[in-house]
């Protein structure tokens, strides 16, 4: 059986690292760009169809952090976060020539 909570917790760390290296998040995990602004073009291209704006990304990161930290999540929310985090990480990792394995 897949431990979705553990996977999401691992993936959110990788997502944060990628987003920090690309200037989207600060070292503290907060948005480094204006909330109402758009992503940098390379991030926007990679996330096209998954995440439309920084607010949506913050929502996904919050849920993933909650999963990592053991906070209660409904099974449906955990399943959706697991799927979205995986897809977003694959999109960003493939752009960075990473070695993601689902």
mmCIF file of C-alpha atoms in Angstrom:
data_model
loop_
_atom_site.group_PDB
_atom_site.id
_atom_site.type_symbol
_atom_site.label_atom_id
_atom_site.label_comp_id
_atom_site.label_asym_id
_atom_site.label_seq_id
_atom_site.Cartn_x
_atom_site.Cartn_y
_atom_site.Cartn_z
ATOM 1 C CA UNK A 1 0.000 0.000 0.000
ATOM 2 C CA UNK A 2 1.255 3.476 -0.898
ATOM 3 C CA UNK A 3 1.909 5.773 2.038
ATOM 4 C CA UNK A 4 0.613 8.916 0.361
ATOM 5 C CA UNK A 5 1.292 11.111 3.365
ATOM 6 C CA UNK A 6 4.982 10.137 3.406
ATOM 7 C CA UNK A 7 5.335 10.598 -0.351
ATOM 8 C CA UNK A 8 3.655 14.009 -0.263
ATOM 9 C CA UNK A 9 5.917 15.026 2.615
ATOM 10 C CA UNK A 10 8.989 14.041 0.619
ATOM 11 C CA UNK A 11 7.750 15.677 -2.559
ATOM 12 C CA UNK A 12 6.913 19.008 -0.906
ATOM 13 C CA UNK A 13 10.526 19.307 0.215
ATOM 14 C CA UNK A 14 11.701 18.740 -3.344
ATOM 15 C CA UNK A 15 9.115 21.201 -4.681
ATOM 16 C CA UNK A 16 10.223 23.851 -2.213
ATOM 17 C CA UNK A 17 13.875 23.343 -3.169
ATOM 18 C CA UNK A 18 13.103 23.725 -6.872
ATOM 19 C CA UNK A 19 10.889 26.770 -6.305
ATOM 20 C CA UNK A 20 13.495 28.440 -4.074
ATOM 21 C CA UNK A 21 16.205 27.851 -6.670
ATOM 22 C CA UNK A 22 13.994 29.471 -9.307
ATOM 23 C CA UNK A 23 13.141 32.498 -7.188
ATOM 24 C CA UNK A 24 9.462 31.683 -6.685
ATOM 25 C CA UNK A 25 9.769 30.952 -2.951
ATOM 26 C CA UNK A 26 11.969 32.591 -0.346
ATOM 27 C CA UNK A 27 14.248 30.512 1.862
ATOM 28 C CA UNK A 28 11.477 30.635 4.477
ATOM 29 C CA UNK A 29 8.981 29.025 2.108
ATOM 30 C CA UNK A 30 6.955 32.168 1.421
ATOM 31 C CA UNK A 31 6.200 33.531 -2.034
ATOM 32 C CA UNK A 32 9.109 35.597 -3.301
ATOM 33 C CA UNK A 33 6.946 37.092 -6.043
ATOM 34 C CA UNK A 34 3.894 39.314 -5.680
ATOM 35 C CA UNK A 35 0.738 37.352 -4.854
ATOM 36 C CA UNK A 36 -1.220 38.885 -7.730
ATOM 37 C CA UNK A 37 1.597 38.502 -10.219
ATOM 38 C CA UNK A 38 2.359 35.749 -12.672
ATOM 39 C CA UNK A 39 4.991 33.071 -12.422
ATOM 40 C CA UNK A 40 8.310 33.527 -14.193
ATOM 41 C CA UNK A 41 7.846 32.382 -17.796
ATOM 42 C CA UNK A 42 9.750 29.086 -17.396
ATOM 43 C CA UNK A 43 7.642 28.134 -14.352
ATOM 44 C CA UNK A 44 4.428 29.218 -16.034
ATOM 45 C CA UNK A 45 5.257 27.064 -19.068
ATOM 46 C CA UNK A 46 6.114 24.040 -16.924
ATOM 47 C CA UNK A 47 2.961 24.342 -14.806
ATOM 48 C CA UNK A 48 0.585 25.143 -17.661
ATOM 49 C CA UNK A 49 -2.569 23.148 -17.105
ATOM 50 C CA UNK A 50 -1.702 22.207 -13.519
ATOM 51 C CA UNK A 51 -1.333 25.418 -11.528
ATOM 52 C CA UNK A 52 -2.561 28.718 -12.941
ATOM 53 C CA UNK A 53 -1.219 31.237 -10.432
ATOM 54 C CA UNK A 54 0.863 31.650 -7.274
ATOM 55 C CA UNK A 55 -2.218 31.480 -5.014
ATOM 56 C CA UNK A 56 -3.064 27.989 -6.286
ATOM 57 C CA UNK A 57 0.530 26.937 -5.733
ATOM 58 C CA UNK A 58 0.419 28.219 -2.144
ATOM 59 C CA UNK A 59 -2.732 26.183 -1.542
ATOM 60 C CA UNK A 60 -1.076 23.011 -2.800
ATOM 61 C CA UNK A 61 2.059 23.668 -0.742
ATOM 62 C CA UNK A 62 -0.020 24.290 2.390
ATOM 63 C CA UNK A 63 -1.881 21.000 2.020
ATOM 64 C CA UNK A 64 1.368 19.151 1.312
ATOM 65 C CA UNK A 65 3.021 20.709 4.361
ATOM 66 C CA UNK A 66 0.007 19.736 6.472
ATOM 67 C CA UNK A 67 0.374 16.153 5.232
ATOM 68 C CA UNK A 68 4.098 16.172 6.011
ATOM 69 C CA UNK A 69 3.480 17.583 9.482
ATOM 70 C CA UNK A 70 0.812 14.988 10.322
ATOM 71 C CA UNK A 71 -2.111 17.387 10.441
ATOM 72 C CA UNK A 72 -5.515 15.860 9.755
ATOM 73 C CA UNK A 73 -6.586 15.745 6.108
ATOM 74 C CA UNK A 74 -9.560 14.014 4.587
ATOM 75 C CA UNK A 75 -8.726 11.024 2.403
ATOM 76 C CA UNK A 76 -10.025 12.915 -0.655
ATOM 77 C CA UNK A 77 -7.826 15.959 0.023
ATOM 78 C CA UNK A 78 -4.775 13.768 0.645
ATOM 79 C CA UNK A 79 -5.416 11.839 -2.583
ATOM 80 C CA UNK A 80 -5.819 15.057 -4.597
ATOM 81 C CA UNK A 81 -2.687 16.598 -3.054
ATOM 82 C CA UNK A 82 -0.745 13.415 -3.777
ATOM 83 C CA UNK A 83 -1.776 13.506 -7.438
ATOM 84 C CA UNK A 84 -1.194 17.246 -7.900
ATOM 85 C CA UNK A 85 2.134 17.303 -6.069
ATOM 86 C CA UNK A 86 3.378 14.415 -8.194
ATOM 87 C CA UNK A 87 2.309 16.069 -11.452
ATOM 88 C CA UNK A 88 3.744 19.465 -10.514
ATOM 89 C CA UNK A 89 7.000 17.910 -9.346
ATOM 90 C CA UNK A 90 7.306 15.899 -12.544
ATOM 91 C CA UNK A 91 6.715 19.037 -14.625
ATOM 92 C CA UNK A 92 9.295 21.062 -12.718
ATOM 93 C CA UNK A 93 11.809 18.226 -12.381
ATOM 94 C CA UNK A 94 11.678 17.365 -16.067
ATOM 95 C CA UNK A 95 12.331 20.984 -16.888
ATOM 96 C CA UNK A 96 15.311 20.933 -14.510
ATOM 97 C CA UNK A 97 16.468 17.546 -15.900
ATOM 98 C CA UNK A 98 15.828 15.893 -12.534
ATOM 99 C CA UNK A 99 15.439 12.191 -11.891
ATOM 100 C CA UNK A 100 11.915 11.949 -10.469
ATOM 101 C CA UNK A 101 10.590 8.451 -10.071
ATOM 102 C CA UNK A 102 6.897 8.082 -9.376
#
